[in-house]
mmCIF file of C-alpha atoms in Angstrom:
data_model
loop_
_atom_site.group_PDB
_atom_site.id
_atom_site.type_symbol
_atom_site.label_atom_id
_atom_site.label_comp_id
_atom_site.label_asym_id
_atom_site.label_seq_id
_atom_site.Cartn_x
_atom_site.Cartn_y
_atom_site.Cartn_z
ATOM 1 C CA MET A 1 -23.051 -37.377 30.728
ATOM 2 C CA THR A 2 -23.823 -34.508 33.325
ATOM 3 C CA ILE A 3 -22.090 -31.011 32.257
ATOM 4 C CA LEU A 4 -20.105 -29.264 34.677
ATOM 5 C CA LEU A 5 -20.497 -25.312 35.044
ATOM 6 C CA TYR A 6 -18.193 -23.353 36.955
ATOM 7 C CA ASP A 7 -20.407 -20.874 38.314
ATOM 8 C CA LEU A 8 -19.334 -17.534 40.428
ATOM 9 C CA VAL A 9 -20.382 -17.819 44.178
ATOM 10 C CA PRO A 10 -19.853 -15.444 47.121
ATOM 11 C CA THR A 11 -19.610 -17.185 50.602
ATOM 12 C CA ASP A 12 -22.885 -18.647 50.483
ATOM 13 C CA THR A 13 -22.540 -21.236 47.604
ATOM 14 C CA GLN A 14 -26.624 -21.113 47.018
ATOM 15 C CA ARG A 15 -26.322 -17.867 45.636
ATOM 16 C CA PRO A 16 -24.776 -17.736 42.157
ATOM 17 C CA PHE A 17 -24.258 -14.032 41.329
ATOM 18 C CA SER A 18 -22.623 -13.724 37.831
ATOM 19 C CA PRO A 19 -24.596 -12.165 34.921
ATOM 20 C CA HIS A 20 -22.329 -14.199 32.621
ATOM 21 C CA CYS A 21 -22.905 -17.558 34.614
ATOM 22 C CA TRP A 22 -26.697 -16.703 34.589
ATOM 23 C CA LYS A 23 -26.784 -16.817 30.870
ATOM 24 C CA ALA A 24 -24.876 -20.202 30.725
ATOM 25 C CA ARG A 25 -27.611 -21.586 33.472
ATOM 26 C CA MET A 26 -30.340 -20.257 31.516
ATOM 27 C CA ALA A 27 -29.055 -21.702 28.371
ATOM 28 C CA LEU A 28 -28.426 -25.204 29.720
ATOM 29 C CA ALA A 29 -31.823 -25.062 31.184
ATOM 30 C CA HIS A 30 -33.415 -23.956 28.009
ATOM 31 C CA LYS A 31 -31.520 -27.007 25.876
ATOM 32 C CA GLY A 32 -33.026 -29.447 28.871
ATOM 33 C CA LEU A 33 -29.624 -30.625 29.651
ATOM 34 C CA ASP A 34 -28.327 -32.309 32.900
ATOM 35 C CA TYR A 35 -25.862 -30.108 34.244
ATOM 36 C CA ARG A 36 -24.236 -29.793 37.441
ATOM 37 C CA ALA A 37 -23.011 -26.326 39.201
ATOM 38 C CA VAL A 38 -19.243 -26.193 40.416
ATOM 39 C CA PRO A 39 -19.554 -23.234 43.266
ATOM 40 C CA THR A 40 -16.330 -21.294 42.499
ATOM 41 C CA ARG A 41 -15.363 -18.132 44.050
ATOM 42 C CA PHE A 42 -12.962 -15.367 42.591
ATOM 43 C CA ILE A 43 -9.853 -16.457 43.616
ATOM 44 C CA GLU A 44 -10.545 -19.812 42.561
ATOM 45 C CA VAL A 45 -11.281 -19.192 39.084
ATOM 46 C CA PRO A 46 -7.831 -19.225 37.774
ATOM 47 C CA LYS A 47 -7.318 -22.729 38.618
ATOM 48 C CA VAL A 48 -10.493 -23.758 36.726
ATOM 49 C CA GLU A 49 -9.986 -26.415 34.085
ATOM 50 C CA GLY A 50 -6.261 -26.008 34.341
ATOM 51 C CA GLY A 51 -6.304 -22.297 34.019
ATOM 52 C CA ILE A 52 -8.459 -22.231 30.468
ATOM 53 C CA SER A 53 -9.950 -19.165 31.528
ATOM 54 C CA LYS A 54 -9.232 -15.835 33.667
ATOM 55 C CA THR A 55 -13.126 -15.755 34.318
ATOM 56 C CA VAL A 56 -16.324 -17.904 34.531
ATOM 57 C CA PRO A 57 -18.685 -19.540 32.998
ATOM 58 C CA VAL A 58 -16.636 -22.519 32.078
ATOM 59 C CA ILE A 59 -18.269 -25.532 31.034
ATOM 60 C CA ARG A 60 -16.969 -29.255 30.518
ATOM 61 C CA ASP A 61 -18.831 -31.642 28.406
ATOM 62 C CA GLY A 62 -17.103 -34.783 28.340
ATOM 63 C CA LYS A 63 -13.872 -34.077 27.060
ATOM 64 C CA ARG A 64 -14.970 -30.688 25.581
ATOM 65 C CA VAL A 65 -14.260 -27.448 27.724
ATOM 66 C CA VAL A 66 -15.746 -24.247 26.536
ATOM 67 C CA ALA A 67 -15.136 -20.592 28.335
ATOM 68 C CA ASP A 68 -17.102 -17.524 27.630
ATOM 69 C CA SER A 69 -21.092 -17.329 28.184
ATOM 70 C CA PHE A 70 -21.393 -16.607 24.341
ATOM 71 C CA ALA A 71 -19.443 -18.880 22.977
ATOM 72 C CA ILE A 72 -20.774 -21.546 25.382
ATOM 73 C CA ALA A 73 -24.121 -20.995 23.841
ATOM 74 C CA LEU A 74 -22.945 -21.522 20.562
ATOM 75 C CA TYR A 75 -21.482 -24.587 21.445
ATOM 76 C CA LEU A 76 -24.792 -25.901 22.798
ATOM 77 C CA GLU A 77 -26.455 -24.752 19.671
ATOM 78 C CA ASP A 78 -24.538 -26.661 17.515
ATOM 79 C CA ALA A 79 -23.605 -29.767 19.879
ATOM 80 C CA TYR A 80 -27.468 -30.344 20.563
ATOM 81 C CA PRO A 81 -29.682 -29.359 17.531
ATOM 82 C CA GLU A 82 -32.347 -31.676 18.384
ATOM 83 C CA ARG A 83 -32.999 -29.470 21.526
ATOM 84 C CA PRO A 84 -35.123 -26.528 21.877
ATOM 85 C CA THR A 85 -33.027 -23.471 19.768
ATOM 86 C CA LEU A 86 -30.806 -20.699 21.517
ATOM 87 C CA PHE A 87 -30.919 -18.701 18.519
ATOM 88 C CA GLY A 88 -33.457 -19.595 15.937
ATOM 89 C CA GLY A 89 -30.776 -19.446 13.211
ATOM 90 C CA ASP A 90 -28.233 -16.998 12.162
ATOM 91 C CA GLY A 91 -30.197 -14.041 12.220
ATOM 92 C CA GLY A 92 -31.107 -14.903 16.017
ATOM 93 C CA LYS A 93 -27.192 -14.969 16.516
ATOM 94 C CA ALA A 94 -26.669 -11.728 15.084
ATOM 95 C CA MET A 95 -29.427 -10.162 17.152
ATOM 96 C CA ALA A 96 -27.960 -11.802 20.158
ATOM 97 C CA ARG A 97 -24.588 -10.303 19.440
ATOM 98 C CA PHE A 98 -25.969 -6.873 19.297
ATOM 99 C CA VAL A 99 -28.186 -7.374 22.486
ATOM 100 C CA GLU A 100 -24.895 -8.721 24.295
ATOM 101 C CA ARG A 101 -22.887 -5.678 23.250
ATOM 102 C CA TRP A 102 -25.938 -3.337 24.332
ATOM 103 C CA SER A 103 -26.244 -5.048 27.546
ATOM 104 C CA GLN A 104 -22.583 -5.019 28.353
ATOM 105 C CA THR A 105 -22.023 -1.588 27.339
ATOM 106 C CA GLN A 106 -25.260 0.354 28.580
ATOM 107 C CA LEU A 107 -26.395 -1.788 31.622
ATOM 108 C CA HIS A 108 -23.526 -3.514 33.070
ATOM 109 C CA PRO A 109 -21.565 -0.356 34.044
ATOM 110 C CA PHE A 110 -24.095 1.118 36.262
ATOM 111 C CA LEU A 111 -25.319 -1.865 37.442
ATOM 112 C CA GLY A 112 -22.062 -3.307 38.468
ATOM 113 C CA SER A 113 -20.923 -0.073 39.862
ATOM 114 C CA ALA A 114 -24.629 0.247 42.148
ATOM 115 C CA ALA A 115 -24.143 -3.188 43.411
ATOM 116 C CA LEU A 116 -20.656 -2.971 44.174
ATOM 117 C CA MET A 117 -20.693 -2.415 47.776
ATOM 118 C CA GLU A 118 -23.115 -5.346 48.315
ATOM 119 C CA ILE A 119 -21.076 -7.600 46.321
ATOM 120 C CA TYR A 120 -18.243 -6.939 48.220
ATOM 121 C CA ARG A 121 -20.377 -7.667 51.486
ATOM 122 C CA LEU A 122 -21.286 -11.290 50.295
ATOM 123 C CA GLN A 123 -17.494 -12.365 49.975
ATOM 124 C CA ASP A 124 -15.540 -14.180 52.785
ATOM 125 C CA GLU A 125 -12.415 -12.395 53.662
ATOM 126 C CA GLU A 126 -9.843 -13.446 51.511
ATOM 127 C CA ASN A 127 -12.253 -12.841 48.178
ATOM 128 C CA GLY A 128 -12.906 -9.356 49.560
ATOM 129 C CA VAL A 129 -9.490 -8.649 50.094
ATOM 130 C CA TYR A 130 -9.091 -9.850 46.095
ATOM 131 C CA PHE A 131 -12.646 -8.285 44.802
ATOM 132 C CA ARG A 132 -11.801 -4.722 46.976
ATOM 133 C CA GLU A 133 -7.944 -4.510 45.336
ATOM 134 C CA SER A 134 -9.397 -5.131 41.661
ATOM 135 C CA ARG A 135 -12.189 -3.008 41.758
ATOM 136 C CA GLU A 136 -10.539 -0.128 43.185
ATOM 137 C CA GLU A 137 -8.129 -0.795 40.649
ATOM 138 C CA ARG A 138 -10.649 -0.746 37.906
ATOM 139 C CA TYR A 139 -12.595 2.516 39.253
ATOM 140 C CA GLY A 140 -9.614 4.496 40.588
ATOM 141 C CA LYS A 141 -11.723 4.996 43.569
ATOM 142 C CA THR A 142 -12.777 3.150 46.750
ATOM 143 C CA LEU A 143 -15.786 1.113 46.488
ATOM 144 C CA GLU A 144 -17.790 3.462 48.808
ATOM 145 C CA ALA A 145 -16.917 6.202 46.695
ATOM 146 C CA VAL A 146 -17.964 4.375 43.448
ATOM 147 C CA GLY A 147 -21.229 3.161 45.542
ATOM 148 C CA ALA A 148 -22.113 6.379 46.660
ATOM 149 C CA GLU A 149 -22.579 7.963 43.250
ATOM 150 C CA ARG A 150 -25.458 5.220 42.079
ATOM 151 C CA ASP A 151 -28.498 8.042 43.117
ATOM 152 C CA THR A 152 -26.798 10.181 40.676
ATOM 153 C CA HIS A 153 -27.024 8.095 37.700
ATOM 154 C CA LEU A 154 -29.859 6.391 38.289
ATOM 155 C CA ALA A 155 -32.487 8.063 36.116
ATOM 156 C CA ALA A 156 -29.787 7.892 33.122
ATOM 157 C CA PHE A 157 -29.626 4.133 33.642
ATOM 158 C CA ARG A 158 -33.380 3.846 33.543
ATOM 159 C CA LYS A 159 -33.614 5.626 30.430
ATOM 160 C CA LYS A 160 -31.446 3.282 28.477
ATOM 161 C CA LEU A 161 -34.087 0.721 29.130
ATOM 162 C CA VAL A 162 -36.469 2.601 26.661
ATOM 163 C CA PRO A 163 -35.778 0.393 24.093
ATOM 164 C CA LEU A 164 -36.625 -2.769 25.703
ATOM 165 C CA ARG A 165 -39.755 -1.306 27.259
ATOM 166 C CA SER A 166 -40.942 -0.249 24.234
ATOM 167 C CA MET A 167 -40.083 -3.333 22.335
ATOM 168 C CA LEU A 168 -42.282 -5.406 25.166
ATOM 169 C CA GLU A 169 -45.203 -3.586 24.173
ATOM 170 C CA TYR A 170 -45.290 -5.876 20.932
ATOM 171 C CA GLN A 171 -44.038 -9.095 21.989
ATOM 172 C CA PRO A 172 -43.687 -11.443 25.532
ATOM 173 C CA PHE A 173 -39.924 -11.742 25.145
ATOM 174 C CA ILE A 174 -37.259 -10.463 23.346
ATOM 175 C CA GLY A 175 -37.068 -13.332 21.200
ATOM 176 C CA GLY A 176 -40.804 -13.238 19.875
ATOM 177 C CA GLU A 177 -43.436 -15.220 21.541
ATOM 178 C CA ARG A 178 -40.673 -17.560 23.173
ATOM 179 C CA PRO A 179 -37.236 -16.426 24.879
ATOM 180 C CA LEU A 180 -34.208 -17.037 23.163
ATOM 181 C CA PHE A 181 -30.509 -16.326 24.348
ATOM 182 C CA ALA A 182 -31.053 -12.703 23.769
ATOM 183 C CA ASP A 183 -33.645 -12.798 26.511
ATOM 184 C CA TYR A 184 -31.011 -14.584 28.801
ATOM 185 C CA ILE A 185 -28.392 -11.729 28.207
ATOM 186 C CA VAL A 186 -30.347 -9.157 29.692
ATOM 187 C CA PHE A 187 -32.042 -11.527 32.402
ATOM 188 C CA GLY A 188 -28.526 -12.165 33.525
ATOM 189 C CA ALA A 189 -27.842 -8.495 33.882
ATOM 190 C CA LEU A 190 -30.773 -7.806 36.172
ATOM 191 C CA GLN A 191 -30.335 -11.192 37.883
ATOM 192 C CA TRP A 192 -27.083 -10.098 39.022
ATOM 193 C CA VAL A 193 -28.542 -7.291 41.276
ATOM 194 C CA ARG A 194 -31.537 -9.096 42.092
ATOM 195 C CA VAL A 195 -29.270 -11.489 44.069
ATOM 196 C CA THR A 196 -27.019 -9.338 45.419
ATOM 197 C CA SER A 197 -28.471 -5.953 45.738
ATOM 198 C CA THR A 198 -31.772 -4.509 47.563
ATOM 199 C CA TYR A 199 -31.328 -1.295 45.438
ATOM 200 C CA GLU A 200 -34.571 -0.443 43.427
ATOM 201 C CA PHE A 201 -32.982 -0.552 40.124
ATOM 202 C CA LEU A 202 -36.502 -0.620 38.492
ATOM 203 C CA GLN A 203 -39.543 1.773 39.180
ATOM 204 C CA SER A 204 -42.811 -0.411 40.506
ATOM 205 C CA GLY A 205 -44.931 -0.544 37.450
ATOM 206 C CA ASP A 206 -42.108 -0.989 34.750
ATOM 207 C CA PRO A 207 -43.124 -3.038 31.675
ATOM 208 C CA ILE A 208 -39.884 -4.724 32.174
ATOM 209 C CA LEU A 209 -40.744 -5.950 35.315
ATOM 210 C CA PRO A 210 -43.803 -8.376 34.231
ATOM 211 C CA TRP A 211 -40.844 -9.685 31.376
ATOM 212 C CA PHE A 212 -38.514 -10.252 34.380
ATOM 213 C CA GLU A 213 -40.848 -12.193 36.194
ATOM 214 C CA ARG A 214 -41.995 -14.623 33.295
ATOM 215 C CA CYS A 215 -37.910 -14.878 32.991
ATOM 216 C CA LEU A 216 -37.532 -16.011 36.596
ATOM 217 C CA ASP A 217 -40.307 -18.876 35.798
ATOM 218 C CA LEU A 218 -38.992 -20.363 32.921
ATOM 219 C CA HIS A 219 -37.722 -23.671 32.922
ATOM 220 C CA GLY A 220 -38.953 -24.848 36.268
ATOM 221 C CA GLY A 221 -38.130 -21.764 38.041
ATOM 222 C CA VAL A 222 -34.672 -22.167 37.676
ATOM 223 C CA GLY A 223 -34.021 -18.209 38.145
ATOM 224 C CA ARG A 224 -36.589 -17.998 40.894
ATOM 225 C CA ALA A 225 -34.894 -20.952 42.827
ATOM 226 C CA THR A 226 -32.079 -18.303 43.730
ATOM 227 C CA PRO A 227 -33.940 -15.908 46.458
ATOM 228 C CA ALA A 228 -33.490 -12.100 45.707
ATOM 229 C CA ALA A 229 -31.199 -10.236 47.909
ATOM 230 C CA ALA A 230 -33.318 -9.668 51.480
#
């Protein structure tokens, strides 16, 4: 049975952009499972599967409905143990928890604020109103004011990636010789801004870029199939 993936999209339904939905999408592809993306805009999220979650991704696998990207990965690992592992055991799950916290506390705040105006411009009128109101309440200032600060914080953001750069000197993926869910966590964050923004988050020659390119090509190029922002 085909799994349903409720996936956040802007006006162009062919441009899924949520970092968390990308984690789920990559996890499904890693497991080699058949799935169908259900394009979901911001204001449609509360209606997904009877309002099971305030956010996406959400998947439906037969009678089972699971929300949250990490919970989805854990579910897929348990439900399909015969397929390629997402964690490589309990140690891999613990490592992925750390990477998840690192990504959401150190990477997401800058990535989300730096791409804020570009994400806004991708929405239709109704979703744009929701996005502006909710984000301006969150940040306590206008979208324009938030976006105007990105150059000031860029160097500090790049410095936060030093541990990842250093690790990639030893191995091709965060998971080692092969990718694991930990890779998809960081990939999802960078894919978020690849799809929505033309801002140069990483400098040319950054060792992270070859890793990101490898991730884009994984599983038949599922990541690369969504083009970068033009």
